[in-house]
Short mmCIF file of C-alpha atoms in Angstrom, two decimals:
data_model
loop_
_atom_site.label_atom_id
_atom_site.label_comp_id
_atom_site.label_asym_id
_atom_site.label_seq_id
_atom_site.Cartn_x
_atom_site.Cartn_y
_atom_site.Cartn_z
CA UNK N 156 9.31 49.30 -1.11
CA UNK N 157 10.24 50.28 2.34
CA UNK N 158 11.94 47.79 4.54
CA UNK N 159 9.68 45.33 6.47
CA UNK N 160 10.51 45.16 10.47
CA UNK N 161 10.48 42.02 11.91
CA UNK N 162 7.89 41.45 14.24
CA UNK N 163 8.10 37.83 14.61
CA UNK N 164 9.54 38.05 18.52
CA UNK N 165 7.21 40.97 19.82
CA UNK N 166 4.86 39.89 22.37
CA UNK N 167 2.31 42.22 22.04
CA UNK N 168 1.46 41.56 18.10
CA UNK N 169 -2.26 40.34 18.77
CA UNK N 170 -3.19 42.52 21.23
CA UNK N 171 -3.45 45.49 19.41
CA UNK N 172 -7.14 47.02 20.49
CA UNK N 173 -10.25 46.88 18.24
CA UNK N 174 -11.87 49.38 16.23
CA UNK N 175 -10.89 51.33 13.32
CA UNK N 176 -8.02 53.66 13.16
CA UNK N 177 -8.39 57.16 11.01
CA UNK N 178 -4.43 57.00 9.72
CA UNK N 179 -5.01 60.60 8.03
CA UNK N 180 -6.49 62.32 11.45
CA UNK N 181 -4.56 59.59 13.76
CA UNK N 182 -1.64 62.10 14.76
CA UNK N 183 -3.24 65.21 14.50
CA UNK N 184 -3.64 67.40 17.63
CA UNK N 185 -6.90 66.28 19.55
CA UNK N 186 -9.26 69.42 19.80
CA UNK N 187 -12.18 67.07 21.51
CA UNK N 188 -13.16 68.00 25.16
CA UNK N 189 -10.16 67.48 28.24
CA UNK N 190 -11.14 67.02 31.19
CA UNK N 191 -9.93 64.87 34.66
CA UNK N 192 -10.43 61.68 32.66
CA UNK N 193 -8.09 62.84 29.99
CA UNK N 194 -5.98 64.29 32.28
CA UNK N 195 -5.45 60.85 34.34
CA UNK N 196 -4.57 59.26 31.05
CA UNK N 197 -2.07 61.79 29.71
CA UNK N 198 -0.78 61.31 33.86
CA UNK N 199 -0.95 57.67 33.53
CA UNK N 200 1.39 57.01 30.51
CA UNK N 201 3.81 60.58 30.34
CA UNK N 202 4.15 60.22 33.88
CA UNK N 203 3.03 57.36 36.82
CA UNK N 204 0.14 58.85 37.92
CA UNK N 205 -0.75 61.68 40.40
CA UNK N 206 -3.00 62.01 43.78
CA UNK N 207 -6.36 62.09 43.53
CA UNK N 208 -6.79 65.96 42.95
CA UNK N 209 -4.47 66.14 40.23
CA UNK N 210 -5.91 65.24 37.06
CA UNK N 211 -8.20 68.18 38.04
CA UNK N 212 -5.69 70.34 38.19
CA UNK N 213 -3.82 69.46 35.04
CA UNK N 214 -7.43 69.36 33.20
CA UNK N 215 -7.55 73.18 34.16
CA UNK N 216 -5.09 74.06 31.47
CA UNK N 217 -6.33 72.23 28.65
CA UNK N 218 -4.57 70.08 26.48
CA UNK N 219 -1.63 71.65 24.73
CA UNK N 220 -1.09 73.38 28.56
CA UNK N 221 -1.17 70.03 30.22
CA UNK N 222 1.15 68.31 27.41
CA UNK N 223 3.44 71.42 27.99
CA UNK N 224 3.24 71.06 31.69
CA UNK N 225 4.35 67.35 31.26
CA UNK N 226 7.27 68.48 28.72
CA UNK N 227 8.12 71.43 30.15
CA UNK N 228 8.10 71.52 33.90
CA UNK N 229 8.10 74.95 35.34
CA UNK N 230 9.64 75.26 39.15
CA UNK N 231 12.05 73.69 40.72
CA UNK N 232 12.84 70.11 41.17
CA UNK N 233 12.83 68.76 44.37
CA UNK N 234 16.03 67.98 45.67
CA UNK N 235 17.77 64.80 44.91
CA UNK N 236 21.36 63.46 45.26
CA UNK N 237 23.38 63.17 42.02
CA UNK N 238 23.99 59.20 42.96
CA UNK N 239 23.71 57.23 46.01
CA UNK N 240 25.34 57.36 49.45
CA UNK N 241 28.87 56.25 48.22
CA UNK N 242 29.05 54.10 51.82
CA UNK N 243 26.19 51.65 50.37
CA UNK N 244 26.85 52.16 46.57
CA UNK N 245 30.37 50.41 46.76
CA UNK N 246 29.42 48.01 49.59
CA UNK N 247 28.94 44.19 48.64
CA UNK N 248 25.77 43.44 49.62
CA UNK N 249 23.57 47.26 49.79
CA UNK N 250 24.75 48.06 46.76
CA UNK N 251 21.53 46.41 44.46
CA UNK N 252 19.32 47.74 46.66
CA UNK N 253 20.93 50.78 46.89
CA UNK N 254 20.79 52.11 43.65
CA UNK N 255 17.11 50.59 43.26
CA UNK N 256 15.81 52.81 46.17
CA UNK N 257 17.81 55.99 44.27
CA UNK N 258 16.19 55.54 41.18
CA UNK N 259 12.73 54.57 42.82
CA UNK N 260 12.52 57.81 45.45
CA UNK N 261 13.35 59.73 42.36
CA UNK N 262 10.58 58.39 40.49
CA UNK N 263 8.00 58.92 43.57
CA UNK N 264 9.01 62.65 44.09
CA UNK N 265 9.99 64.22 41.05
CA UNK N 266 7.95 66.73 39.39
CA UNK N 267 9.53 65.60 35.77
CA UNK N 268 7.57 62.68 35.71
CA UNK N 269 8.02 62.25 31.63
CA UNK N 270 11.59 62.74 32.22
CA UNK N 271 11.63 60.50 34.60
CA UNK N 272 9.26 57.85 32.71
CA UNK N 273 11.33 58.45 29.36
CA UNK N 274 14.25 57.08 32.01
CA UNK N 275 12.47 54.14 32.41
CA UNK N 276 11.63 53.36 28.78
CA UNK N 277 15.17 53.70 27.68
CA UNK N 278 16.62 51.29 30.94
CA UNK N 279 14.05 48.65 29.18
CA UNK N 280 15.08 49.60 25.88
CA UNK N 281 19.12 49.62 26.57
CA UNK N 282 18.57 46.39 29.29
CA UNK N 283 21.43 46.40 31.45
CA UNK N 284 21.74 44.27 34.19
CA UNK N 285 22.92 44.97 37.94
CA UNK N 286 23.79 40.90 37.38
CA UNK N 287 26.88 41.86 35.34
CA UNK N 288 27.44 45.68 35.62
CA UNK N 289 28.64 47.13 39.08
CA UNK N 290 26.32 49.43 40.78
CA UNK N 291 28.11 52.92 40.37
CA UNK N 292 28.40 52.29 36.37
CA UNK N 293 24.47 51.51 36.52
CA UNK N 294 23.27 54.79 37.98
CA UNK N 295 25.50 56.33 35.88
CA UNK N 296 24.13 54.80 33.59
CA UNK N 297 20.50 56.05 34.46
CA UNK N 298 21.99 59.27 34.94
CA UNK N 299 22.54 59.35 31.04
CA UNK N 300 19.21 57.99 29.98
CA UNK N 301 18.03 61.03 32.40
CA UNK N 302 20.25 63.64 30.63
CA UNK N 303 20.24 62.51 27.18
CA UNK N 304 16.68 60.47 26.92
CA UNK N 305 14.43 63.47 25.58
CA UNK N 306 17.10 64.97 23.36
CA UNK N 307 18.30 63.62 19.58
CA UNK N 308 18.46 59.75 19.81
CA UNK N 309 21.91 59.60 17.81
CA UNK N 310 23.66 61.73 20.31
CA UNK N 311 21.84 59.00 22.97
CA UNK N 312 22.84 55.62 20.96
CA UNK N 313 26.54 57.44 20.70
CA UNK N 314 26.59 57.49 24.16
CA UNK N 315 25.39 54.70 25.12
CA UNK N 316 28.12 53.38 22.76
CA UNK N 317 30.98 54.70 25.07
CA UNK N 318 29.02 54.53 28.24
CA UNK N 319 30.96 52.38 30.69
CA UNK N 320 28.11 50.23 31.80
CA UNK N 321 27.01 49.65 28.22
CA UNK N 322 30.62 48.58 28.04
CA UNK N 323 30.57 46.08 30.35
CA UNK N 324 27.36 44.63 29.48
CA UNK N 325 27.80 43.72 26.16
CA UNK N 326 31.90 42.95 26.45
CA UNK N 327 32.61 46.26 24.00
CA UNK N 328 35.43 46.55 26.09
CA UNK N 329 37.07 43.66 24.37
CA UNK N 330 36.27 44.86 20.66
CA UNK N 331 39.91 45.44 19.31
CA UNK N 332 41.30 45.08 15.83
CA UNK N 333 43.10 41.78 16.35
CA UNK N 334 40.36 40.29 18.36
CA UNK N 335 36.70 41.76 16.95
CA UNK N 336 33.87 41.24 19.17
CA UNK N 337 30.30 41.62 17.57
CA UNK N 338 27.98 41.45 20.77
CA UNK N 339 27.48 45.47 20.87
CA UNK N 340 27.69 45.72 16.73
CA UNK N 341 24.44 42.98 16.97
CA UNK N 342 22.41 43.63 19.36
CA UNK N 343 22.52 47.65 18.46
CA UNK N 344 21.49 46.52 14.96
CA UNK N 345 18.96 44.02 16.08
CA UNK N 346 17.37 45.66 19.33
CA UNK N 347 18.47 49.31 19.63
CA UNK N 348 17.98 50.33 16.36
CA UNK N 349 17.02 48.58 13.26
CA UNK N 350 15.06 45.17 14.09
CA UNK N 351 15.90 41.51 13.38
CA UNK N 352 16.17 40.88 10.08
CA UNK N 353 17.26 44.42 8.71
CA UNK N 354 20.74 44.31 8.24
CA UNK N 355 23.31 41.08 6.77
CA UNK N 356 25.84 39.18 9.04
CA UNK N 357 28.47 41.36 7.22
CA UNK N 358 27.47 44.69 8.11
CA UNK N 359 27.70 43.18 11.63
CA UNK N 360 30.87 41.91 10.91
CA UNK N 361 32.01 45.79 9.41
CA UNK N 362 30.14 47.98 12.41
CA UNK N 363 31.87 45.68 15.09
CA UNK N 364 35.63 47.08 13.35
CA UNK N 365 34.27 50.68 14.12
CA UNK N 366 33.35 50.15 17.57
CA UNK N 367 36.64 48.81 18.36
CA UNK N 368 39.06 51.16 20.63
CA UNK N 369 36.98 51.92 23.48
CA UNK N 370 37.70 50.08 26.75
CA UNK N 371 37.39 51.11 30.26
CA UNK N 372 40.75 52.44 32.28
CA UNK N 373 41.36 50.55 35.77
CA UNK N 374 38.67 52.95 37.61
CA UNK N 375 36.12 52.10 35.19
CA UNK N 376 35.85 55.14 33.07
CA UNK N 377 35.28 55.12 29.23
CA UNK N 378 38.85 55.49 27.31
CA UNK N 379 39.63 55.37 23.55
CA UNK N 380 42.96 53.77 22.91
CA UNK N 381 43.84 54.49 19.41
CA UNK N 382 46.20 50.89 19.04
CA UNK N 383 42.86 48.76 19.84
CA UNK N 384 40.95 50.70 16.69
CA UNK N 385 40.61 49.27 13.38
CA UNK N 386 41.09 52.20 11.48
CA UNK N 387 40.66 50.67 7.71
CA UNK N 388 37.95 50.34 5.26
CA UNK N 389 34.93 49.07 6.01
CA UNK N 390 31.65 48.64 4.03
CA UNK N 391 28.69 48.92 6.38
CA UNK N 392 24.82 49.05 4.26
CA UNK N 393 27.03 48.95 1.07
CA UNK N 394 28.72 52.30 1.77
CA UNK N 395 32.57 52.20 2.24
CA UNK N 396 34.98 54.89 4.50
CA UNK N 397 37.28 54.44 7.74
CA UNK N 398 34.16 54.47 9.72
CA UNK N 399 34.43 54.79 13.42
CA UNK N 400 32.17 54.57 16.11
CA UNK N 401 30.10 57.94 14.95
CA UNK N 402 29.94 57.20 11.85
CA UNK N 403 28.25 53.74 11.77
CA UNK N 404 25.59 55.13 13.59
CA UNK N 405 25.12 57.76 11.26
CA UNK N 406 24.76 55.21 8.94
CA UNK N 407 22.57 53.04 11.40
CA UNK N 408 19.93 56.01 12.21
CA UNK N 409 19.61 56.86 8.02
CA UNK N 410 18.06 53.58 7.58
CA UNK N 411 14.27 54.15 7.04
CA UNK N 412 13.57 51.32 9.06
CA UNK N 413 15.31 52.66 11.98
CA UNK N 414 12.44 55.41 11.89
CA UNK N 415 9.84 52.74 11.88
CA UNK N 416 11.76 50.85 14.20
CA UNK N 417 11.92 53.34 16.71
CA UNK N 418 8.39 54.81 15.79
CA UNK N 419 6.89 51.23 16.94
CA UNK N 420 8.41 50.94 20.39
CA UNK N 421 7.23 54.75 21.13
CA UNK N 422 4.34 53.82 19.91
CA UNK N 423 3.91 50.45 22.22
CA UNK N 424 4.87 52.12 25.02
CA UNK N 425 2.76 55.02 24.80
CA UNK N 426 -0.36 54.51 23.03
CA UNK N 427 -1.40 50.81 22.28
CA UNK N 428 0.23 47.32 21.58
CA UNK N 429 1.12 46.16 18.06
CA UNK N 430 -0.02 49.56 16.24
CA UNK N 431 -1.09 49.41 12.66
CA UNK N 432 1.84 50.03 9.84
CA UNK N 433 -0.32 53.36 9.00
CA UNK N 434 0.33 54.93 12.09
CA UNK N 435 3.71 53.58 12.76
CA UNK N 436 4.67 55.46 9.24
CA UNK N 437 3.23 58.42 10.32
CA UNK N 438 5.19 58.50 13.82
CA UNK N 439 8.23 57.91 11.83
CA UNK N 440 7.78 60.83 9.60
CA UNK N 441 7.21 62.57 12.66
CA UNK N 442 10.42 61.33 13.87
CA UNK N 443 12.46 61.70 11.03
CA UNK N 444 11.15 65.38 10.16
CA UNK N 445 11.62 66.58 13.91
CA UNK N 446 15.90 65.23 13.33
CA UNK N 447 15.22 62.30 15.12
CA UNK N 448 14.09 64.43 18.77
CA UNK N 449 12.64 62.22 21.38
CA UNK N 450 10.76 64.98 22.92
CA UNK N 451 9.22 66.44 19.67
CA UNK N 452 8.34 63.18 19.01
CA UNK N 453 6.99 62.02 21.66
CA UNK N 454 5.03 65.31 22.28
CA UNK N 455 3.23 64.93 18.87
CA UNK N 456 2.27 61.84 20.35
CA UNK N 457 0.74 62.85 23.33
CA UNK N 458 -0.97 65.51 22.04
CA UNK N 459 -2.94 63.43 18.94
CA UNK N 460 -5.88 62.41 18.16
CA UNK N 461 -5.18 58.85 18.61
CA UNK N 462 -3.29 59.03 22.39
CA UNK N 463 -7.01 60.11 23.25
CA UNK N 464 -8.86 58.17 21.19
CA UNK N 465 -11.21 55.11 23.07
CA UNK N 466 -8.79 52.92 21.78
CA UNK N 467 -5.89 53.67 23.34
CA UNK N 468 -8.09 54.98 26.60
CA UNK N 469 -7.00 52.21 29.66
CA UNK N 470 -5.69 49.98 26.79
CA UNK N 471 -2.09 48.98 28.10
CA UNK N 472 -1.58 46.86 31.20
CA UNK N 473 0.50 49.32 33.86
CA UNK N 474 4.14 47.60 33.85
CA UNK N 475 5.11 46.97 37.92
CA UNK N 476 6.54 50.21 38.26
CA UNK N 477 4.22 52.66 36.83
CA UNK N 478 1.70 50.27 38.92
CA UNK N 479 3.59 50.54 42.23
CA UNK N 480 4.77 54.29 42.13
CA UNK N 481 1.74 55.43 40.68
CA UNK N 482 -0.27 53.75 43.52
CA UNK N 483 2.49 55.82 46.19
CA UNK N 484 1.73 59.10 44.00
CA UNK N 485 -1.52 58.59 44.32
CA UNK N 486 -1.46 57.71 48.66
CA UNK N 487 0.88 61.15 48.51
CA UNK N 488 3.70 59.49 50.26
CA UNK N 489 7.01 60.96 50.67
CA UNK N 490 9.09 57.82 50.78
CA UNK N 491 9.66 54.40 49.00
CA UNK N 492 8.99 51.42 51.20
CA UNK N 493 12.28 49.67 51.31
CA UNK N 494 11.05 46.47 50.37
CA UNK N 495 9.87 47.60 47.31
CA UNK N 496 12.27 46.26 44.93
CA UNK N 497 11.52 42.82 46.16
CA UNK N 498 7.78 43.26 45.82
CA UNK N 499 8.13 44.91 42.29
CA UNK N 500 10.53 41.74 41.55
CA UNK N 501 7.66 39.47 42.55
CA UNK N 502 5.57 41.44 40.21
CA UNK N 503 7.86 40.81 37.38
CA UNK N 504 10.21 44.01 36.91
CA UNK N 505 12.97 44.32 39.49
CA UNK N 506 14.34 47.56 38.21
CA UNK N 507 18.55 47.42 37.25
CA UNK N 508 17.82 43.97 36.23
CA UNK N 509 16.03 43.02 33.08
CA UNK N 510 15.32 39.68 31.99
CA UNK N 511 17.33 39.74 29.53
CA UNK N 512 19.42 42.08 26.80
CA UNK N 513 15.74 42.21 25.05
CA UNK N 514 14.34 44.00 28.54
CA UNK N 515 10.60 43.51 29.15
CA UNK N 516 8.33 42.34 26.82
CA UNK N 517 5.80 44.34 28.53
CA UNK N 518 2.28 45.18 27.25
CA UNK N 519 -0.12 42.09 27.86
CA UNK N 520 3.32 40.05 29.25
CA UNK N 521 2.51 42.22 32.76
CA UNK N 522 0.15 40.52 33.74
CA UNK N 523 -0.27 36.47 34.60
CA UNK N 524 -1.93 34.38 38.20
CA UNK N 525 1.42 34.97 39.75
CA UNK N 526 2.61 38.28 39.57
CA UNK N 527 -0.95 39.55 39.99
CA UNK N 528 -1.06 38.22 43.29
CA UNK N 529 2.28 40.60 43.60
CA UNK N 530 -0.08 43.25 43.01
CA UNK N 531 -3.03 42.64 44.91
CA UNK N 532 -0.38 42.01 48.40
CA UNK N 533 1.44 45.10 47.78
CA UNK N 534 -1.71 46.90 47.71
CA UNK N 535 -3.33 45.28 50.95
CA UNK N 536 0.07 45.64 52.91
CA UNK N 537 -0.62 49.41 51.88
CA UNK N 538 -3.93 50.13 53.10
CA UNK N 539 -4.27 47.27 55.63
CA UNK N 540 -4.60 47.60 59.23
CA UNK N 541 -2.58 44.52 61.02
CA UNK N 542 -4.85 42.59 63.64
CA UNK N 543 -4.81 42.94 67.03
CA UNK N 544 -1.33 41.07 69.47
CA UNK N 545 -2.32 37.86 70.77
CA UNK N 546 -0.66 39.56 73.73
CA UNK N 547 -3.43 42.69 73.93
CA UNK N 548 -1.30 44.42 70.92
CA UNK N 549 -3.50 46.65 69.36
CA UNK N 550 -4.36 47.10 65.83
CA UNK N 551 -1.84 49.17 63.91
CA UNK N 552 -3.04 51.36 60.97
CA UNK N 553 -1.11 51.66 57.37
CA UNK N 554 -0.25 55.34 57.26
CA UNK N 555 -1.53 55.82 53.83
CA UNK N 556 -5.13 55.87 54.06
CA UNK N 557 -7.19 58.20 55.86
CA UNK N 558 -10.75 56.98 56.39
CA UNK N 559 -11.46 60.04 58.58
CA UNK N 560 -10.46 62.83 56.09
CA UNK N 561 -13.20 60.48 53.47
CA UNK N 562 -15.96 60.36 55.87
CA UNK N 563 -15.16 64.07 56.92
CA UNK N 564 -15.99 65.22 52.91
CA UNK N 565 -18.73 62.67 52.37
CA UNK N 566 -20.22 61.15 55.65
CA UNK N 567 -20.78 58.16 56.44
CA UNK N 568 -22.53 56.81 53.88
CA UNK N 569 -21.90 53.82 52.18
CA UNK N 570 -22.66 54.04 48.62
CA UNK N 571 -20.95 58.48 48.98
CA UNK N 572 -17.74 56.35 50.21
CA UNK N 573 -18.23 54.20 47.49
CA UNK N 574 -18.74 57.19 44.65
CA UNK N 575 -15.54 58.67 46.02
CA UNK N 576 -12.91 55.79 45.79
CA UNK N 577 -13.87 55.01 42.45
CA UNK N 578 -13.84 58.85 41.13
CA UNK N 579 -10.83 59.52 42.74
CA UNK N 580 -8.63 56.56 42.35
CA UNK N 581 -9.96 55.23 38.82
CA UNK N 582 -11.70 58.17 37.20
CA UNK N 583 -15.08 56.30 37.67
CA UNK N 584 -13.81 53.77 35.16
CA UNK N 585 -16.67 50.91 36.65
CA UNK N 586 -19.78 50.10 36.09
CA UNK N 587 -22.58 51.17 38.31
CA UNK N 588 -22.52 46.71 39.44
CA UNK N 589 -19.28 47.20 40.77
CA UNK N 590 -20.11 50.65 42.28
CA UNK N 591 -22.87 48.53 43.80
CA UNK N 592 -20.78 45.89 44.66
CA UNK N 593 -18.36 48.20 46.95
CA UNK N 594 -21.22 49.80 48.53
CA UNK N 595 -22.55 45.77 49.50
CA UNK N 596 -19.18 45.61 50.99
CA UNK N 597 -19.10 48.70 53.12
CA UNK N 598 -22.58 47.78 54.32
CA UNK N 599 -22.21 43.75 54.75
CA UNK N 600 -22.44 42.50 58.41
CA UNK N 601 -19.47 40.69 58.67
CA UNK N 602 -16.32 40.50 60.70
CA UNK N 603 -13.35 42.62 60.21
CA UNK N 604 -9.61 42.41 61.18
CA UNK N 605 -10.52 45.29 63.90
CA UNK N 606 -14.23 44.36 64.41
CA UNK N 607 -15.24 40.68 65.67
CA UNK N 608 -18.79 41.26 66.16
CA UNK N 609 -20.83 41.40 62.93
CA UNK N 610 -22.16 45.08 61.92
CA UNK N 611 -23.31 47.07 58.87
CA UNK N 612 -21.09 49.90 57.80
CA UNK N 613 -20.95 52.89 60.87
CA UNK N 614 -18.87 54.44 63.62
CA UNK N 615 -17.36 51.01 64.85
CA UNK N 616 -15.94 49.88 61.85
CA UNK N 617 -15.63 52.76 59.18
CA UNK N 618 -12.05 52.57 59.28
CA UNK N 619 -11.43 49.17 58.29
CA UNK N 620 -14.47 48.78 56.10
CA UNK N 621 -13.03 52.04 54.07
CA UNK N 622 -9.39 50.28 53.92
CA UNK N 623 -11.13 47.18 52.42
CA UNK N 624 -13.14 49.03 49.80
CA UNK N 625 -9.79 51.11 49.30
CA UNK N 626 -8.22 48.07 48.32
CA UNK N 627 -10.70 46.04 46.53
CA UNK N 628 -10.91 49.42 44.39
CA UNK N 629 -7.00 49.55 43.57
CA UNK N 630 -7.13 45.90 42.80
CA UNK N 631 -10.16 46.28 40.06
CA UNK N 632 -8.62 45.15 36.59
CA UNK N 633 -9.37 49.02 35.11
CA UNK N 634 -6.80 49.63 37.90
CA UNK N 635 -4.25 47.61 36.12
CA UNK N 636 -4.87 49.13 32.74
CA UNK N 637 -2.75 52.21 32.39
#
């Protein structure tokens, strides 16, 4: 009987969708119809969204093409620094915010948006905190995840193992032979790997002796020093050898529960919450059969039946970032605002700093009264239009809206204006009351930030009546569902 995973501390058991799941079909490749709608999806959880003519585009090659696309990039990159300007990174003070606004422009502009998603998933998975790491080992950090994060995950959790910031975090830098420290040996049992519950407090005890050795020299870098190492026996999962650091997680990733382990969070992260045992089983064969590849994996995944299925269609709640970035994608801006680490923070994932060593508990956890009201500001400081000085100051425009460019494709008429924000921005994902309900608002005679005197929808006030029903649009619940 195959190892149960404990699922007693995930917070998205009981959310898990309705309807029926076909385990035998549930991984198989979808061969149903793909078009923009599909398109948004597979942009929505392998990447963080597009602009509005891009799930169009990516529809144009059909699935396997647009699953490739995602995987498989073809062109060039656009250009980014390898870390951040080394004046800020090492200054007291700009260095947080620093390395945030690295990782975030690289998010916004890259055109290896799984890549750069994957980087995310393992930074929640691996949670370590800018609170206790400096901000140079972090982006190294990230730098790994980037490098390593689609590739085999032992050859990931051995680097983690020996990566500096990882060091830090969880104090591996103290693990020698005559003073063992079990924080890494734990929590790579209990969160990285295996699951509470699957594994005694002696293998803990054993794997802590092979990670000892590795500390950090005085500038910070990874070193092995052969003195610190417990080189003896030790009997980890009742096998017995002078295991080191490589070998315990040899031993870790041939657990069948690792599979499932690993399977599940995959799973959560890019299909549904709390998936049924059937389907996690069948990840983890996929997993185990592909050598334990991330990106074979997780292209099975995004190419079956189930990723497409009306189940798993707008079923997770977008996490902060994919929320924030994917609303810049889709405005086609260029840069990051700089203040958005402190709005995504108010929403409830400041990036470099988890809550905790568990990360986010994500899924349904997203959203709450509080960090909603994150959401719906960040959105209206995006689109607004400030009102006019006191002192004759005129009205100043967000950039990232265009209400001329909309009226110049669809004139101005309400209920066309209306058709268009919803198709473009969520797939015409509402029902024909709320498609009513932003037309009412286009047309409604009242006053505006820009327009005092009551009026119906026209000439004098089509640019802030457009920003409103731009906004009211982005902040629709199907707009928070990823």
């Amino acid at each position: 009987m195959p190892s149960k995973i404990d699922t007693s501390t995930d917070p998205q058991v009981g959310f898990r969708p309705p309807g029926a799941l076909d385990a035998a079909t549930a991984l198989l490749p979808y061969a149903g119809r793909f078009g923009p709608r599909h398109a948004a999806h597979l942009l929505r959880r392998a990447g963080f969204g597009g602009a509005a003519d891009e799930p169009a585009r990516l529809a144009s090659l059909g699935m396997n093409g647009a699953v490739d696309a995602m995987l498989h990039p073809p062109g060039l990159d656009a250009e980014f620094t390898d870390f951040p300007d080394s004046d800020v990174l090492f200054t007291q003070g700009k260095n947080r915010a620093a390395a945030q606004m690295w990782w975030l422009d690289r998010m916004l502009r890259t055109n290896r948006q799984l890549r750069e998603k994957m980087t995310l998933f393992w930074h929640g998975h691996f949670a370590t905190s800018i609170n206790k790491v400096p901000a140079a080992q972090m982006v190294a950090q990230i730098d790994l995840f980037r490098t390593l994060g689609m590739g085999r995950f032992p050859a990931l959790l051995s680097a983690v193992t020996t990566d500096p910031a990882m060091l830090i975090w969880l104090d591996n830098r103290y693990n020698a032979k005559a003073h063992p420290n079990e924080n890494y040996a734990r929590e790579v049992m209990e969160l990285f790997a295996l699951g509470l519950g699957n594994y005694t407090e002696d293998d803990i005890k054993e794997a802590a002796r092979a990670f000892t050795g590795w500390t950090l020299d005085r500038g910070l870098q990874a070193q092995f020093v052969a003195a610190r190492h417990d080189d003896g026996p030790k009997t980890v999962f009742g096998k017995t050898g002078n295991y080191n650091a490589d070998d315990v997680i040899a031993l870790i990733v041939a657990q069948p529960v690792h599979q499932r382990f690993l399977a599940r969070k995959l799973l959560e992260f890019f299909v549904y919450s709390d998936p049924e045992p059937e389907l996690i089983e069948s990840a983890a064969q996929v997993y185990a059969l592909s050598g334990f590849d991330i990106a074979k994996t997780v292209g099975t995944i995004l190419r079956s039946n189930v990723f497409y299925s009306t189940r798993a269609y707008r079923a997770l709640p977008k996490s902060p970032v994919e929320f924030a970035i994917g609303t810049l994608r889709y405005f086609g801006t260029a840069t990051v605002p700089p203040n958005l680490p402190y709005q995504l923070a108010r929403m409830g994932q400041e990036p470099l700093n988890p809550p905790s060593v568990k990360g986010w508990d994500g899924g349904p956890t997203w959203i709450n009264t509080s960090t909603l009201l994150a959401r719906f500001n960040f959105v209206n400081a995006l689109v607004a239009q400030t009102a006019p000085g006191k002192n004759g100051q005129p009205a100043v425009s967000a950039p990232y809206v265009n209400p001329d460019a909309l009226v110049g494709r669809v004139g101005m008429d309400a209920a066309k204006v209306a058709a268009a924000l919803v198709g473009e921005a969520v797939q015409d994902d509402v029902t024909s009351d709320v498609r009513a309900t932003l037309t009412g608002y286009l047309n409604s005679a009242t006053p505006t930030a820009a327009t005092q005197n009551p009026m119906p929808f026209g000439p004098e006030n089509y640019q802030d009546k457009i920003r409103g029903a731009l906004a009211l649009t982005l902040n629709l619940p199907v707009n928070q569902l990823a």
